[in-house]
């Protein structure tokens, strides 16, 4: 079904692209609100879901909080920093057809997957190294 391109949808899409990160619906709403103070939160949230459904943005499900929205739409993996909780894109090839290689014993029809790695981002690692003094060698 062809959907008409609304001004509100374009505002939301522009905000996601401008933020260029893994933003929550609330962060995107705040971004749109800066230039368009009369837009409703419901309008932004509905358009985020629609844009994700249309493949214009990527919805990233998280186990630790609300879904995030990514301006990069090609299939890719993410990594979450255990210190600052930010999400980053992984610079690695996607394993094509992984869902077809899974032997499901519970009877699921696997349709897709999201892999989110965890670790410590370079900024947090650097901050942690500055805080802990290096032991002195005798």
mmCIF file of C-alpha atoms in Angstrom:
data_model
loop_
_atom_site.group_PDB
_atom_site.id
_atom_site.type_symbol
_atom_site.label_atom_id
_atom_site.label_comp_id
_atom_site.label_asym_id
_atom_site.label_seq_id
_atom_site.Cartn_x
_atom_site.Cartn_y
_atom_site.Cartn_z
ATOM 1 C CA UNK A 1 0.000 0.000 0.000
ATOM 2 C CA UNK A 2 1.419 3.374 -1.016
ATOM 3 C CA UNK A 3 1.345 5.884 1.806
ATOM 4 C CA UNK A 4 1.310 9.574 1.171
ATOM 5 C CA UNK A 5 4.336 11.461 2.379
ATOM 6 C CA UNK A 6 3.209 13.851 5.118
ATOM 7 C CA UNK A 7 5.016 16.897 6.431
ATOM 8 C CA UNK A 8 5.004 15.400 9.926
ATOM 9 C CA UNK A 9 6.639 12.200 8.669
ATOM 10 C CA UNK A 10 9.321 14.229 6.910
ATOM 11 C CA UNK A 11 9.967 16.213 10.115
ATOM 12 C CA UNK A 12 10.431 12.999 12.088
ATOM 13 C CA UNK A 13 12.662 11.419 9.439
ATOM 14 C CA UNK A 14 14.785 14.589 9.260
ATOM 15 C CA UNK A 15 15.192 14.576 13.048
ATOM 16 C CA UNK A 16 16.323 10.933 13.068
ATOM 17 C CA UNK A 17 18.857 11.652 10.330
ATOM 18 C CA UNK A 18 20.042 14.867 12.021
ATOM 19 C CA UNK A 19 20.611 13.093 15.335
ATOM 20 C CA UNK A 20 22.487 10.332 13.458
ATOM 21 C CA UNK A 21 22.600 8.083 16.498
ATOM 22 C CA UNK A 22 20.513 5.459 18.201
ATOM 23 C CA UNK A 23 17.903 7.812 19.642
ATOM 24 C CA UNK A 24 14.826 7.004 21.687
ATOM 25 C CA UNK A 25 11.393 8.187 20.608
ATOM 26 C CA UNK A 26 11.533 10.761 23.412
ATOM 27 C CA UNK A 27 14.874 12.167 22.171
ATOM 28 C CA UNK A 28 13.509 12.381 18.632
ATOM 29 C CA UNK A 29 10.358 14.104 19.890
ATOM 30 C CA UNK A 30 12.515 16.676 21.724
ATOM 31 C CA UNK A 31 14.517 17.261 18.525
ATOM 32 C CA UNK A 32 11.385 17.818 16.406
ATOM 33 C CA UNK A 33 9.908 20.056 19.114
ATOM 34 C CA UNK A 34 12.838 22.506 18.802
ATOM 35 C CA UNK A 35 11.666 23.634 15.360
ATOM 36 C CA UNK A 36 8.000 22.668 15.531
ATOM 37 C CA UNK A 37 6.691 23.318 19.066
ATOM 38 C CA UNK A 38 3.087 22.437 18.183
ATOM 39 C CA UNK A 39 3.710 18.849 17.064
ATOM 40 C CA UNK A 40 2.247 16.234 19.388
ATOM 41 C CA UNK A 41 4.186 13.410 20.971
ATOM 42 C CA UNK A 42 1.641 10.944 19.568
ATOM 43 C CA UNK A 43 2.285 12.199 16.023
ATOM 44 C CA UNK A 44 6.042 11.723 16.418
ATOM 45 C CA UNK A 45 5.690 8.257 17.966
ATOM 46 C CA UNK A 46 3.198 7.080 15.314
ATOM 47 C CA UNK A 47 5.432 8.342 12.507
ATOM 48 C CA UNK A 48 8.495 6.644 13.993
ATOM 49 C CA UNK A 49 6.668 3.324 13.949
ATOM 50 C CA UNK A 50 5.432 3.934 10.411
ATOM 51 C CA UNK A 51 8.893 4.945 9.151
ATOM 52 C CA UNK A 52 10.362 1.775 10.682
ATOM 53 C CA UNK A 53 7.615 -0.325 9.098
ATOM 54 C CA UNK A 54 8.330 1.327 5.731
ATOM 55 C CA UNK A 55 12.082 0.635 6.066
ATOM 56 C CA UNK A 56 13.016 4.328 6.124
ATOM 57 C CA UNK A 57 14.615 3.940 9.568
ATOM 58 C CA UNK A 58 15.709 0.967 11.651
ATOM 59 C CA UNK A 59 14.000 0.116 14.945
ATOM 60 C CA UNK A 60 16.479 -1.366 17.435
ATOM 61 C CA UNK A 61 14.902 -3.392 20.225
ATOM 62 C CA UNK A 62 16.794 -3.226 23.492
ATOM 63 C CA UNK A 63 16.601 -5.433 26.550
ATOM 64 C CA UNK A 64 17.418 -2.521 28.852
ATOM 65 C CA UNK A 65 14.902 0.134 27.864
ATOM 66 C CA UNK A 66 12.734 1.545 25.103
ATOM 67 C CA UNK A 67 13.357 0.827 21.440
ATOM 68 C CA UNK A 68 15.863 3.053 19.676
ATOM 69 C CA UNK A 69 15.686 4.388 16.137
ATOM 70 C CA UNK A 70 18.643 4.268 13.793
ATOM 71 C CA UNK A 71 19.100 6.252 10.598
ATOM 72 C CA UNK A 72 21.121 3.408 9.059
ATOM 73 C CA UNK A 73 18.700 0.995 7.422
ATOM 74 C CA UNK A 74 21.011 -1.697 6.068
ATOM 75 C CA UNK A 75 21.301 -4.801 8.243
ATOM 76 C CA UNK A 76 24.069 -4.351 10.816
ATOM 77 C CA UNK A 77 24.956 -5.268 14.370
ATOM 78 C CA UNK A 78 25.124 -3.019 17.410
ATOM 79 C CA UNK A 79 27.205 -2.847 20.565
ATOM 80 C CA UNK A 80 26.055 -1.372 23.892
ATOM 81 C CA UNK A 81 28.556 0.181 26.269
ATOM 82 C CA UNK A 82 28.111 -1.329 29.745
ATOM 83 C CA UNK A 83 29.300 1.920 31.347
ATOM 84 C CA UNK A 84 27.451 4.748 29.536
ATOM 85 C CA UNK A 85 24.650 2.551 28.059
ATOM 86 C CA UNK A 86 25.017 4.132 24.599
ATOM 87 C CA UNK A 87 24.562 2.032 21.464
ATOM 88 C CA UNK A 88 27.039 2.029 18.584
ATOM 89 C CA UNK A 89 27.155 0.417 15.156
ATOM 90 C CA UNK A 90 29.518 -2.540 14.761
ATOM 91 C CA UNK A 91 31.928 -2.307 11.858
ATOM 92 C CA UNK A 92 31.697 -5.920 10.739
ATOM 93 C CA UNK A 93 30.023 -7.995 8.066
ATOM 94 C CA UNK A 94 26.562 -9.354 8.774
ATOM 95 C CA UNK A 95 26.267 -13.136 8.769
ATOM 96 C CA UNK A 96 23.740 -13.673 5.991
ATOM 97 C CA UNK A 97 21.081 -16.322 6.490
ATOM 98 C CA UNK A 98 21.963 -16.951 10.140
ATOM 99 C CA UNK A 99 18.296 -17.470 11.034
ATOM 100 C CA UNK A 100 18.142 -20.334 8.512
ATOM 101 C CA UNK A 101 21.096 -22.059 10.199
ATOM 102 C CA UNK A 102 19.480 -22.093 13.645
ATOM 103 C CA UNK A 103 18.041 -25.436 14.726
ATOM 104 C CA UNK A 104 14.971 -24.417 16.698
ATOM 105 C CA UNK A 105 13.687 -27.143 19.000
ATOM 106 C CA UNK A 106 10.765 -25.150 20.392
ATOM 107 C CA UNK A 107 8.825 -24.985 17.126
ATOM 108 C CA UNK A 108 9.367 -21.314 16.249
ATOM 109 C CA UNK A 109 9.325 -20.076 12.680
ATOM 110 C CA UNK A 110 12.354 -17.776 12.900
ATOM 111 C CA UNK A 111 11.834 -14.665 10.781
ATOM 112 C CA UNK A 112 14.755 -12.522 11.839
ATOM 113 C CA UNK A 113 17.109 -11.561 14.623
ATOM 114 C CA UNK A 114 18.919 -8.689 16.293
ATOM 115 C CA UNK A 115 22.375 -9.193 17.734
ATOM 116 C CA UNK A 116 23.600 -6.652 20.253
ATOM 117 C CA UNK A 117 27.102 -7.078 21.611
ATOM 118 C CA UNK A 118 28.179 -5.546 24.919
ATOM 119 C CA UNK A 119 31.467 -4.013 25.956
ATOM 120 C CA UNK A 120 33.088 -0.765 27.023
ATOM 121 C CA UNK A 121 33.326 2.076 24.509
ATOM 122 C CA UNK A 122 36.645 3.862 23.883
ATOM 123 C CA UNK A 123 35.514 7.057 25.676
ATOM 124 C CA UNK A 124 34.487 5.190 28.832
ATOM 125 C CA UNK A 125 37.647 3.072 28.719
ATOM 126 C CA UNK A 126 39.780 6.220 28.495
ATOM 127 C CA UNK A 127 37.873 7.834 31.374
ATOM 128 C CA UNK A 128 38.326 4.714 33.494
ATOM 129 C CA UNK A 129 42.067 4.650 32.749
ATOM 130 C CA UNK A 130 42.418 8.290 33.856
ATOM 131 C CA UNK A 131 40.645 7.590 37.169
ATOM 132 C CA UNK A 132 42.680 4.555 38.181
ATOM 133 C CA UNK A 133 46.309 5.416 38.787
ATOM 134 C CA UNK A 134 48.853 3.071 37.329
ATOM 135 C CA UNK A 135 50.763 1.083 39.963
ATOM 136 C CA UNK A 136 54.308 2.288 40.489
ATOM 137 C CA UNK A 137 57.081 -0.182 39.803
ATOM 138 C CA UNK A 138 59.682 -0.361 42.580
#
